[in-house]
Coordinates of C-alpha atoms and ligand atoms in Angstrom, one line a residue:
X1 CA 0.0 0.0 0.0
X2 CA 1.3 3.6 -0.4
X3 CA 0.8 6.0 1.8
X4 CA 2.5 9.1 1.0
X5 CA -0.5 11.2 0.4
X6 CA -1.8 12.9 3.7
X7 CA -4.1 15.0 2.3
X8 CA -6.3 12.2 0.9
X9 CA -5.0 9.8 4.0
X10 CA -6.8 13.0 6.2
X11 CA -9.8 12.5 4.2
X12 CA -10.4 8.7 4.5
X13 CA -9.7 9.1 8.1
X14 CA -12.7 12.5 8.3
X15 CA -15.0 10.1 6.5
X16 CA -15.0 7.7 9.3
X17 CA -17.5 9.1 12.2
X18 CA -15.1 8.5 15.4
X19 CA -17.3 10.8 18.3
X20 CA -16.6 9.9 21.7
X21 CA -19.2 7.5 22.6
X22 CA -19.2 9.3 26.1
X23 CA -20.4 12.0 24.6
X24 CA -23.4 11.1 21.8
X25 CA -21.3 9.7 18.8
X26 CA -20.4 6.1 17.9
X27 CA -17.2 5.5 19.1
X28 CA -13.2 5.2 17.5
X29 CA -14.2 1.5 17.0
X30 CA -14.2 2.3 13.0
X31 CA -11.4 4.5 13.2
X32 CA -9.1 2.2 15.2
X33 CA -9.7 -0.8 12.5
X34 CA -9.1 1.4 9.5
X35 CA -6.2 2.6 11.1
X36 CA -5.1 -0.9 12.0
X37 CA -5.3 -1.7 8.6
X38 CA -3.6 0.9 7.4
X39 CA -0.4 -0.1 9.7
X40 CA -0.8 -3.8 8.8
X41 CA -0.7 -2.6 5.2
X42 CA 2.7 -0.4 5.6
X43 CA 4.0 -3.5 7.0
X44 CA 4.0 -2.1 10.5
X45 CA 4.1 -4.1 14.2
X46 CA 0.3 -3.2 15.0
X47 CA -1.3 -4.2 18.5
X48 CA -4.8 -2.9 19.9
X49 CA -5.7 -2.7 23.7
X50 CA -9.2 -2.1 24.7
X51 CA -9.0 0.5 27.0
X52 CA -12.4 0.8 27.8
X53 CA -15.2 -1.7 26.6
X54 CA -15.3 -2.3 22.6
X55 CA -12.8 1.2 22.5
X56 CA -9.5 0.0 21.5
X57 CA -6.1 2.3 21.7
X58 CA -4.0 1.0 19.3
X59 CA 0.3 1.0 19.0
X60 CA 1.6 1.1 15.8
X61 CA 5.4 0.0 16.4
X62 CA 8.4 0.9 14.2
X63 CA 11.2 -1.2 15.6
X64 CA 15.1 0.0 15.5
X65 CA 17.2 -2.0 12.4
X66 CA 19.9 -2.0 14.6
X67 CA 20.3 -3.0 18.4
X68 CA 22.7 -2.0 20.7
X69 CA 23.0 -2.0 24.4
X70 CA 23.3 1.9 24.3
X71 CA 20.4 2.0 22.1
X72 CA 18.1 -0.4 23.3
X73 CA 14.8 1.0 25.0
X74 CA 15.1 4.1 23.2
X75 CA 11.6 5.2 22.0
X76 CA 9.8 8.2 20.5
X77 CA 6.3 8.4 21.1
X78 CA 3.8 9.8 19.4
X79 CA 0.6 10.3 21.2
X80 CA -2.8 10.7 18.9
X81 CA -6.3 10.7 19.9
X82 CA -9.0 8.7 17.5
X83 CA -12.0 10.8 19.1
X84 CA -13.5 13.6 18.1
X85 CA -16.0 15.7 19.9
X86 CA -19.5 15.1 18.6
X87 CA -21.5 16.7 15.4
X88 CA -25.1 16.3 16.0
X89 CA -26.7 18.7 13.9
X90 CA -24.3 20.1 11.7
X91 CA -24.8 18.6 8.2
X92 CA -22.1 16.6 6.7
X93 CA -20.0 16.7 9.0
X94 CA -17.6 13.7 8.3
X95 CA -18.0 14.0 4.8
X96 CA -14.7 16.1 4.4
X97 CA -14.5 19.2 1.6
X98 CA -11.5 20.9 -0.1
X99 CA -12.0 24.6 -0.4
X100 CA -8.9 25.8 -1.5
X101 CA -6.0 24.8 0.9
X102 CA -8.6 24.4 3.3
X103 CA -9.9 20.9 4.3
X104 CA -13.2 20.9 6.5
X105 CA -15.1 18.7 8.6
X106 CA -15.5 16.9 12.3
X107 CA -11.7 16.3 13.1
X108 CA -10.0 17.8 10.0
X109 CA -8.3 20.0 12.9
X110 CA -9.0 18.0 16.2
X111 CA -6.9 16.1 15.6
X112 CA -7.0 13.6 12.7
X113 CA -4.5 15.8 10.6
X114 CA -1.9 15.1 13.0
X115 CA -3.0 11.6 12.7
X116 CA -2.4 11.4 8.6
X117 CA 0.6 13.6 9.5
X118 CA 2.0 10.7 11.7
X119 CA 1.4 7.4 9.6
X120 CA 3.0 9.5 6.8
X121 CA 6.3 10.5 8.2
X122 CA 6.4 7.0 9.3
X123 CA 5.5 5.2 6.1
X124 CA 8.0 8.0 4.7
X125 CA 10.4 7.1 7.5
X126 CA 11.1 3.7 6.6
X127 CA 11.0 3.9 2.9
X128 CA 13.9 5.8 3.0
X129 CA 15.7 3.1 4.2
X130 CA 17.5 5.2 7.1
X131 CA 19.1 3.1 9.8
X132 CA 17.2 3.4 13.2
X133 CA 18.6 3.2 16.6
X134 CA 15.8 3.2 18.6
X135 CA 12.0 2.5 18.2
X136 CA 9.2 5.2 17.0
X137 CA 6.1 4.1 18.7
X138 CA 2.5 5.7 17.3
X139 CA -0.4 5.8 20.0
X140 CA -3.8 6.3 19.0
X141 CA -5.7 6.6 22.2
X142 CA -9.6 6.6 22.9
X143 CA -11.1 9.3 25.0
X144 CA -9.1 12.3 24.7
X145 CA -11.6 14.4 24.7
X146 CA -13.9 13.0 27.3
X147 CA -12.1 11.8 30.5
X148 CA -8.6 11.0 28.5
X149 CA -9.1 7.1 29.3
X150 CA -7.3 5.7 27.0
X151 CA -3.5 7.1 27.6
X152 CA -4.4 7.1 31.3
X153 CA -5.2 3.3 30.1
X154 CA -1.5 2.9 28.3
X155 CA 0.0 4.6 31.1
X156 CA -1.2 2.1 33.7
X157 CA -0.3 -0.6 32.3
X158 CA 3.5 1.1 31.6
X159 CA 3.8 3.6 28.7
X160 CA 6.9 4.6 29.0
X161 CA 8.9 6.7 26.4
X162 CA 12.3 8.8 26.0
X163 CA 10.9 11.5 24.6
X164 CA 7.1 12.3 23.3
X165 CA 5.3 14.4 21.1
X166 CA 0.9 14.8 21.3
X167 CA -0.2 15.5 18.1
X168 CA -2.8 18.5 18.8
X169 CA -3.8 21.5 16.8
X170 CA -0.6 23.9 17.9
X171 CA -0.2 25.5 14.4
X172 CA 2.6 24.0 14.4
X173 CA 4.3 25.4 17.1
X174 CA 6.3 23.8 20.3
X175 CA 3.7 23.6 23.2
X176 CA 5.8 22.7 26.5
X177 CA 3.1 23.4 29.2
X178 CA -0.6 23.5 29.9
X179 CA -2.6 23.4 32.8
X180 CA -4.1 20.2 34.4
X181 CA -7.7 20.3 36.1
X182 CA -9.3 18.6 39.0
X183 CA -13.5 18.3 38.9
X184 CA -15.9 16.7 42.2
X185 CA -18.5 18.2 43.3
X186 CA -19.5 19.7 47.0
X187 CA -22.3 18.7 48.7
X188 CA -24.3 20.6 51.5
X189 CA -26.6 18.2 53.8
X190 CA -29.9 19.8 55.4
X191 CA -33.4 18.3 56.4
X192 CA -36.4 17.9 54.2
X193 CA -39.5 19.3 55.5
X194 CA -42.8 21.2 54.5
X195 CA -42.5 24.6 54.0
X196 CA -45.2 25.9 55.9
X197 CA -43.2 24.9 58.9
X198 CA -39.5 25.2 57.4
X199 CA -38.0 26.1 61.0
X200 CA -38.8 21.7 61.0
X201 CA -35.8 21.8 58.2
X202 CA -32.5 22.6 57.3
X203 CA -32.1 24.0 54.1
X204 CA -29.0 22.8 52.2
X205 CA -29.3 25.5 49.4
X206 CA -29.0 28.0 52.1
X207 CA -25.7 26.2 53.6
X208 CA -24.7 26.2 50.1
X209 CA -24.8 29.8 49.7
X210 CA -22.3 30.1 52.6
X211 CA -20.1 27.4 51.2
X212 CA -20.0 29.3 47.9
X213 CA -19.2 32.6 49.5
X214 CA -16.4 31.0 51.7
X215 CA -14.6 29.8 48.7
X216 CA -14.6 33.0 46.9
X217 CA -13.9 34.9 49.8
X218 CA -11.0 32.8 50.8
X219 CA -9.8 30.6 48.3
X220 CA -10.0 32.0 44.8
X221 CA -7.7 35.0 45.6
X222 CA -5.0 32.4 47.2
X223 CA -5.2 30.3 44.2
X224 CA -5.1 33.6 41.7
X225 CA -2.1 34.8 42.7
X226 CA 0.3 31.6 41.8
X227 CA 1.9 31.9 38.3
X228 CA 3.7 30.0 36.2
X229 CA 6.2 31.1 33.5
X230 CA 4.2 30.3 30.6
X231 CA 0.7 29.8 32.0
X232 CA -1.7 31.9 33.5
X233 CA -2.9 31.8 37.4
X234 CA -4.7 28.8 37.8
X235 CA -8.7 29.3 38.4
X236 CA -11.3 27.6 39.8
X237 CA -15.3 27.8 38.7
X238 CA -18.6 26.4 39.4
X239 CA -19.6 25.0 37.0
X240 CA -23.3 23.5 37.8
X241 CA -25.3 23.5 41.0
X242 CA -28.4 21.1 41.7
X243 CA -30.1 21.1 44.8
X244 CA -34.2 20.6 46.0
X245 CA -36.7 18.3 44.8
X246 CA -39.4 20.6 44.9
X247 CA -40.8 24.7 45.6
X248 CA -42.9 23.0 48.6
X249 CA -40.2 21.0 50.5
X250 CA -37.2 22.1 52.5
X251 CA -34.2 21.0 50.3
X252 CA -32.4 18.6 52.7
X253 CA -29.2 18.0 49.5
X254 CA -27.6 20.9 47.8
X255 CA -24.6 19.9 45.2
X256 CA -22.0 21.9 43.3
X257 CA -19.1 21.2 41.1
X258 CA -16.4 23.0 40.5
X259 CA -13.4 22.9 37.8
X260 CA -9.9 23.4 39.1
X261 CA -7.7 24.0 36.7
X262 CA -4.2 23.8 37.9
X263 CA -0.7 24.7 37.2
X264 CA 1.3 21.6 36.3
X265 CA 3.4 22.8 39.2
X266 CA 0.4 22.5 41.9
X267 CA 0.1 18.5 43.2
X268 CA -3.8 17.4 42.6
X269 CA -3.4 16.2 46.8
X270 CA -2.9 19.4 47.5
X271 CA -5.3 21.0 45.7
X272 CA -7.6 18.8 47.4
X273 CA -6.5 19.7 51.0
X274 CA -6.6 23.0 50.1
X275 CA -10.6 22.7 49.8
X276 CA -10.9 20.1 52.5
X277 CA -9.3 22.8 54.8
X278 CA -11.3 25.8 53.9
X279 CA -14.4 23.7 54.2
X280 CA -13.5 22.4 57.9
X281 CA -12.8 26.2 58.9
X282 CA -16.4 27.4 57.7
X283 CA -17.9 24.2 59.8
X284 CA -16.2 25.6 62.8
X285 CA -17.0 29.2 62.0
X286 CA -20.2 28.3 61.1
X287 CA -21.8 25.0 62.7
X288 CA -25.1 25.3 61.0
X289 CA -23.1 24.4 57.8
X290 CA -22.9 20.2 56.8
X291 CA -20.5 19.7 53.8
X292 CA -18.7 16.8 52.2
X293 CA -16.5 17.0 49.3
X294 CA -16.5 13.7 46.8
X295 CA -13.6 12.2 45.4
X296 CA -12.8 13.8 42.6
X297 CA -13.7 12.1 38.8
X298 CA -11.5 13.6 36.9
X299 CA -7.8 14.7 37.5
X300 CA -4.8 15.8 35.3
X301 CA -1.7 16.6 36.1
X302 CA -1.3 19.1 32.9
X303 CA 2.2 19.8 31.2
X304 CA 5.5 21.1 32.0
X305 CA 7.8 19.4 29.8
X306 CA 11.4 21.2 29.8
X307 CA 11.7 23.9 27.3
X308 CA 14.8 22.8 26.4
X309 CA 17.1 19.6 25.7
X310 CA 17.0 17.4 23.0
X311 CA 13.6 16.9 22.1
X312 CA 12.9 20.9 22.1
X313 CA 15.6 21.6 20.0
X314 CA 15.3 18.5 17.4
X315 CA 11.4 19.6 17.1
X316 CA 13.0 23.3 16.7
X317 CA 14.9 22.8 13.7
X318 CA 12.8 20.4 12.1
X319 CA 10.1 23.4 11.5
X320 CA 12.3 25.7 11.1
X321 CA 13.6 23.7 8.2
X322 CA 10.5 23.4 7.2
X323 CA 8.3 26.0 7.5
X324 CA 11.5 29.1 8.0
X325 CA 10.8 32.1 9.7
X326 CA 6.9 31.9 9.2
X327 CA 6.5 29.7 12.4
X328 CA 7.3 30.5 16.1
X329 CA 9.5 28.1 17.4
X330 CA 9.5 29.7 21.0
X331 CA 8.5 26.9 23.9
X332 CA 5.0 28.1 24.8
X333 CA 2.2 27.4 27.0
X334 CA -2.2 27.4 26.4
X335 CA -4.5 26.9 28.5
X336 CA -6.4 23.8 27.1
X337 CA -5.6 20.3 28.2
X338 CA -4.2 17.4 26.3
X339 CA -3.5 13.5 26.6
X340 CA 0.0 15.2 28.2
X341 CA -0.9 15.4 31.2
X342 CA -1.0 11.3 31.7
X343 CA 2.3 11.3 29.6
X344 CA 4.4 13.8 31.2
X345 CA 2.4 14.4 34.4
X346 CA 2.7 10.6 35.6
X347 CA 5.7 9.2 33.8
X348 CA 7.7 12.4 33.6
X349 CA 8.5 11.7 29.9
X350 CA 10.1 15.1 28.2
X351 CA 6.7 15.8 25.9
X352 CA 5.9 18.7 23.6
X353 CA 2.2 19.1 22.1
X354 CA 2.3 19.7 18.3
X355 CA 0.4 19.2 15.5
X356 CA -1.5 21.5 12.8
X357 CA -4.6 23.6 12.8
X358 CA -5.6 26.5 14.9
X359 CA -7.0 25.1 18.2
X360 CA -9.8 28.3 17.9
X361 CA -10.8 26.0 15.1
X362 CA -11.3 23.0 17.0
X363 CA -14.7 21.9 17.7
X364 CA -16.7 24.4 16.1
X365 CA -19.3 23.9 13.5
X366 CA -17.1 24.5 10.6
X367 CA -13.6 23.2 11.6
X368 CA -11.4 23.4 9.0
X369 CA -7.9 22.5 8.7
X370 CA -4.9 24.3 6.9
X371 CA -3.9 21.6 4.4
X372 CA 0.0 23.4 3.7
X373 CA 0.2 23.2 7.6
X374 CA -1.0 19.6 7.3
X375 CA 1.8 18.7 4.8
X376 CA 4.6 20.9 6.6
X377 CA 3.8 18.9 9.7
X378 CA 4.0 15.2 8.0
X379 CA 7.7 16.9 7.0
X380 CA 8.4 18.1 10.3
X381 CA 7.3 14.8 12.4
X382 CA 9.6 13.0 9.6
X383 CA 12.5 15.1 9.7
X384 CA 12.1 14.8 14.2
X385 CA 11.9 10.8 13.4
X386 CA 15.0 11.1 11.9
X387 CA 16.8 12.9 14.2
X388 CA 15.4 11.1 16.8
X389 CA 16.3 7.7 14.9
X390 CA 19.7 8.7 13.5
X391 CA 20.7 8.6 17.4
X392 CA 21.8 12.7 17.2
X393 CA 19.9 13.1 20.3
X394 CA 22.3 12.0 22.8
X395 CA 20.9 10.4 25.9
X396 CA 20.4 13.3 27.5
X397 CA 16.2 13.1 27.4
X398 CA 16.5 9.4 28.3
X399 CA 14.1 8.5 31.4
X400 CA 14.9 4.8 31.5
Ligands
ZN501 ZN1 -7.6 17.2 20.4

């Protein structure tokens, strides 16, 4: 099979309907057997994992042609999510259309171009024959854009890599830290009773109300002033509050979540105490007040991958070979999350997030893709491959 076209690789991957099944589409099921395919095709080591029930990851392997003690266990990752966020409603939207240099359609930008991008420079990669010490290891991972499941899934069972790259809408520049995020809710505990004799009750809305004012008061301006280099303060917001089962009854359960989105720098245990303790000091300030926190059900560790060493600087001069002067190359830092927060945040692996497309494109009715930038990257993930491969990198990003 050849595969050296990654504009019409992006399309056939578009056409195939890959919304996160947590979140109203059918699943990367599809996806992950095309791309499967694909790999077997190319002649590629291809493995699938099921990291959550009928949602495979799946590792396409490009093993070293040479193998040397000092070599050995060197591996370059490249991290890729098969989800997309869903479509409902907008017409056509995984039927992909060229207009102009522009492709459009669910995941042209998030983030199936750094997907053709990928199996390209890799096809690419071994066609030219180059010798390779050391292994470059694609992972397409479920659930990026629900819970991140699926490289918290390749983590656990012991991901490990020298050095990585997450393929995400950067436009094509070196993204070396973004902030993680810890979500649980709050909850207030009253008594239910009739409200023609409320003094029977205890309303939790009303504790609420205090627990809310607490926070702001005392926590929010703690947490705003921390910084980070390349980040903004972290935040914290409530995002959704439920609480009564009715206008006539006392509401005796009053529940809040909140969104913590962290500095990489800022340990999720601690964030955690930190609530824990405001909360016990408004329960002795105020005794009326009966509040919990949950464990939290979703927590990332975000990214802070060194803006320097070997990857940084082999991921440098591949776009600037590339793509010249017309492309940033400083280390920088967004807001959003990505699957980097499993890969650095809990194995420590040196990671930068890149990939093409504007991320203010990404997962809005009419995402498009810029297909140069597609192409540019395909050259730039090949020329880091080789690099990486060609052993100029020293061992200086090895983690072990
Ligand atoms: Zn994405």
């Amino acid at each position: 099979m050849v595969i050296d076209d990654v504009v019409s690789l992006l399309a056939r991957l578009v056409s195939i309907d890959s919304a996160n099944s947590s979140m109203d589409g059918p699943g990367e099921a599809e996806l992950a057997r095309e791309i499967e395919g694909i790999g077997r095709a190319l002649g590629f080591a291809v493995t699938s994992d099921e990291a959550l029930p009928g949602r495979p990851n799946v590792s396409i392997t490009i093993p070293p042609t040479r193998a040397n003690a000092a070599t050995s266990g060197r591996r370059l990752l490249f991290d890729l999510h098969l989800d997309t966020v869903p479509h409902r409603g907008i017409p056509d939207a995984t039927t992909p259309r060229i207009d102009g240099d522009r492709m459009y359609g669910r995941g042209t930008c998030d983030t199936k171009g750094a997907l053709a991008a990928a199996i390209v420079a890799s096809a690419r990669l071994v066609a030219s024959g180059i010798e390779r010490d050391g292994e470059i290891l694609l992972l397409f991972t479920v659930d990026e854009e629900y819970l991140k499941r699926g490289v918290a899934h390749a983590v656990e069972k012991g991901l490990t890599a020298t050095a990585a790259i997450v393929g995400e809408p950067t436009s094509l520049r070196p993204i070396v830290a973004h902030k993680g995020a810890v979500r649980f809710r709050i909850v207030t505990h009253g008594k239910a009773a009739h409200t023609s004799r409320p003094e029977n009750g205890d309303n939790a809305i009303l504790q609420m109300v205090e627990v809310i004012d607490w926070l702001r008061e005392r926590l929010e301006p703690a947490i705003a002033m921390r910084d980070h280099p390349r980040l903004t303060s972290p935040t914290m917001t409530i995002g959704t509050i439920t609480g009564g089962t009715g206008v006539n009854i006392v509401p005796d359960r009053c529940a809040i979540e909140i969104d913590r989105r962290s500095l990489p720098t800022e340990e999720p245990a601690t964030i955690l105490a930190e609530f824990d303790s405001q909360l016990a000091e408004l329960m002795r300030a105020r005794p009326g007040v009966k509040v919990t926190r949950e464990d939290p059900y979703l927590v990332e560790r975000g990214l802070d991958g060194p803006a320097d060493g070997s990857l940084v600087r082999a991921v440098q001069a591949a776009i600037r070979t590339v793509c010249g002067d017309a492309v940033d190359v400083t280390p920088t830092g967004v807001p959003y999350g990505t699957d980097a927060s499993h890969v650095w945040g809990l194995t420590g692996t040196p990671t930068v997030v890149l990939g093409p497309g504007d991320i203010a494109q990404a997962h809005t009715a009419d995402e498009w893709v810029d297909l140069a930038e597609v192409r540019h990257c395909a050259d730039i993930y090949e020329q880091v491959m080789r690099s990486f491969v060609s052993g100029e990198w020293g061992d200086t990003t090895r983690s072990g």
